[in-house]
Amino acid sequence: MKITDFKILKNEWVSPDCFELSLEPWEDLDVRPGQFLELSVPGKTLRRPVSVCGRDGRILRLCVRAAGEGTVILSGLKNGVINAIGPLGNGFSLPGKDPCCTSGAAGCGHGSGMYKEGSAAESRLLIVGGGIGCAPLLLLAEEAVKAGLEVTAVFGFRDREHALFEREMKALALRSIYCFDSEGDDAVSVVRREGLTDLPFRACGPLPMMEGLASAMSSDGEFSVETRMGCGFGACMGCSIRTVSGMKRVCKDGPVFRKGEIVWQSLR
Amino acid sequence: MAELAVKLPGMELKNPLIPASGTFGYGMDHLDFFDVNECGSFSMKGTTLEPREGNALPRIAECAGGMLNAVGLQNPGAREVIESVFPELRKIYRGKIFANVSGFSVEEYAECARLLAAEDIVGAIELNISCPNVHGGGMSFGTDPKTAAEVLRAVKKTSDKPVYVKCTPQCPDLPAMCEALEEAGADGLVLLNTFLGMRLDYRTGKPVLANVTGGVSGPGIFPLALQRIYQISPRVSIPIIGCGGVCSGRDVIEMMSAGASAVEIGTSNLIDPMSVPRIKNELEAALEELGIDDINEIIGRAFK
Ligand SMILES: Cc1cc2nc3c(=O)[nH]c(=O)nc-3n(C[C@H](O)[C@H](O)[C@H](O)COP(=O)(O)OP(=O)(O)OC[C@H]3O[C@@H](n4cnc5c(N)ncnc54)[C@H](O)[C@@H]3O)c2cc1C
Ligand SMILES: Cc1cc2nc3c(=O)[nH]c(=O)nc-3n(C[C@H](O)[C@H](O)[C@H](O)COP(=O)(O)O)c2cc1C
Ligand code: FES
């Protein structure tokens, strides 16, 4: 984890409410899928947490939804330099491979190095995203395909206009299913309908989607969750959620937690 | 280079910069950014006798010039801090810390302080009678000088270590409170904790923080904290540690000029994790610009 400046190479709208930033760090950063940056926003006291959605060599790509004042300011930064802390958080693990837990990282939300998928399922992975929650999952999908996993991705959006990453997902060797609220369909229904509820999974999206998925899945998996952050690196306890093994900081022990760890009610 | 060392009762600091409670964890979360031994000392997260989960989410909000928090004293409890946290801290930190102690009754404050003061790594107790984010405790001790003096006396009895009392700006007569604390045996004062505030979500009209209210901190409260220190320093003879919105070397000089013997840095550590080394460099540069060789010369300069 470092605090460093990034050169803004590109910043353009990719949907009616989302824009994509390409950032070149001053110092190289080693980023895992599901990790995030704390971006400094001109005129705002607190930094904004944003996941890394793609990597081209040393260049990092972020996809941001203009959700409020800070992200709207970010959407207007077309060039120059932006300061960020990162990479932050534990990130997702890949079935069969578990860089975070095997290295014995303390307090990691995946559990204490015990994470093992059923070996039959180990070669398959289900990735479920909703809206801007698909951002960290794009990088995960890329890495999972690279690792030789058989990936099925189900991405849900409000409507076709708001869909993200269609081009990138098409280019990957995986099965991807897009679904839209406007057409009366949603990611959890697709997962049920397609009979995918026993696959190891990784998910990120709005809370109702994640809670729905947690109860739909018979298998184990990981969720990336969101809370407001004071610091992003573990110092303030502003982001803590209750888990079955006590209070955990979303920024440092998370944002990725195993299904069985999360006490959903503490996130509502 | 100007001399930065300052002396406080029971604590000799190599510089006057002290990360404030709640913004520096137990000293281990800033290690990726700088060597914590560069701090004069630091004040650990507010700790209670029993573990506390803290408040519901959201606990954080933002405002122009600062932030609001309603963490609600999430901490693992004094025994766990002593058994699990201090052994880790000793491996990376050679100095002494301020043990920030909170509680809900006089007995609980005293027992928590007794346990922590017995630890070699604890240089002083920082008695937090000023937390605005827990109901039925914390701040209520900080608004009535009689109760405050009672807690202080009970805590003083539990060890020989110096006790600094951290005050709340919500106290209706802060100068009288500070005088009462000096009278009751405080070794020093920490001025101040956060200012009570709130935000509403403009869409729903409902509070952003689950706790409804929170403590306002950050650069926006600097002039407010400075005014209290300026007002109170001539009225007490015990040292004051200034706290509130300090973000730069020049802020440190202003606060010490108003009578603070050292400063605590809070919110700045969250926004810029390199705050302490940066502010130290700025402080050295500013003292050089002013032709001052010893930082002690500027303490209370406003009144000389
Ligand atoms: C680990 C993590 C990864 C994230 N990754 C992405 C991403 O890749 N793309 C993306 O568009 N968004 C992401 N978010 C959400 C993003 O951080 C918020 O949308 C953003 O902070 C909103 O800021 P604002 O100033 O526009 O909104 P405002 O509502 O004006 O913000 C006010 C305050 O609340 C905080 N806040 C508001 N909404 C959220 C939220 N949903 N999560 C956390 N803090 C919030 C802000 O940071 C700020 O401190 C992520 C959040 C987390 C915790
Ligand atoms: C997230 C957060 C948590 C805090 N927790 C504590 C605490 O546990 N005990 C305490 O005495 N003060 C606590 N404070 C108050 C700070 O120590 C400090 O007094 C206050 O923030 C004002 O200083 P600043 O403007 O430099 O932040 C906390 C402040 C913040 C922002
Ligand atoms: S945001 Fe500060 S501890 Fe997580």
PDB file of C-alpha atoms in Angstrom, chain B residues 127 129 144-157 163-165 176-189 236 238:
ATOM      1  CA  LEU B 127      -9.028  10.807  30.369  1.00  0.00           C
ATOM      2  CA  ILE B 129     -14.682  12.802  29.384  1.00  0.00           C
ATOM      3  CA  ASP B 144     -20.339  19.117  34.822  1.00  0.00           C
ATOM      4  CA  PRO B 145     -17.159  20.195  36.663  1.00  0.00           C
ATOM      5  CA  LYS B 146     -18.162  18.341  39.843  1.00  0.00           C
ATOM      6  CA  THR B 147     -18.592  14.957  38.161  1.00  0.00           C
ATOM      7  CA  ALA B 148     -15.486  15.575  36.073  1.00  0.00           C
ATOM      8  CA  ALA B 149     -13.422  16.239  39.192  1.00  0.00           C
ATOM      9  CA  GLU B 150     -14.826  13.113  40.807  1.00  0.00           C
ATOM     10  CA  VAL B 151     -13.779  10.887  37.877  1.00  0.00           C
ATOM     11  CA  LEU B 152     -10.388  12.551  37.763  1.00  0.00           C
ATOM     12  CA  ARG B 153      -9.732  12.002  41.482  1.00  0.00           C
ATOM     13  CA  ALA B 154     -10.754   8.358  41.227  1.00  0.00           C
ATOM     14  CA  VAL B 155      -8.428   7.839  38.261  1.00  0.00           C
ATOM     15  CA  LYS B 156      -5.533   9.735  39.882  1.00  0.00           C
ATOM     16  CA  LYS B 157      -5.668   7.322  42.828  1.00  0.00           C
ATOM     17  CA  VAL B 163      -3.436  12.198  33.938  1.00  0.00           C
ATOM     18  CA  TYR B 164      -4.396  14.540  31.090  1.00  0.00           C
ATOM     19  CA  VAL B 165      -8.086  15.350  30.827  1.00  0.00           C
ATOM     20  CA  ALA B 176     -14.495  27.056  34.764  1.00  0.00           C
ATOM     21  CA  MET B 177     -14.281  23.351  33.933  1.00  0.00           C
ATOM     22  CA  CYS B 178     -10.558  23.626  33.223  1.00  0.00           C
ATOM     23  CA  GLU B 179      -9.929  25.496  36.469  1.00  0.00           C
ATOM     24  CA  ALA B 180     -11.875  22.847  38.376  1.00  0.00           C
ATOM     25  CA  LEU B 181      -9.822  20.089  36.753  1.00  0.00           C
ATOM     26  CA  GLU B 182      -6.551  21.805  37.667  1.00  0.00           C
ATOM     27  CA  GLU B 183      -7.809  22.175  41.208  1.00  0.00           C
ATOM     28  CA  ALA B 184      -8.726  18.468  41.308  1.00  0.00           C
ATOM     29  CA  GLY B 185      -5.196  17.445  40.314  1.00  0.00           C
ATOM     30  CA  ALA B 186      -5.105  17.172  36.526  1.00  0.00           C
ATOM     31  CA  ASP B 187      -1.533  17.060  35.232  1.00  0.00           C
ATOM     32  CA  GLY B 188      -2.551  18.539  31.896  1.00  0.00           C
ATOM     33  CA  LEU B 189      -5.475  19.324  29.616  1.00  0.00           C
ATOM     34  CA  VAL B 236      -4.470  27.569  34.199  1.00  0.00           C
ATOM     35  CA  ILE B 238      -0.925  23.085  33.920  1.00  0.00           C
TER      36      ILE B 238
END
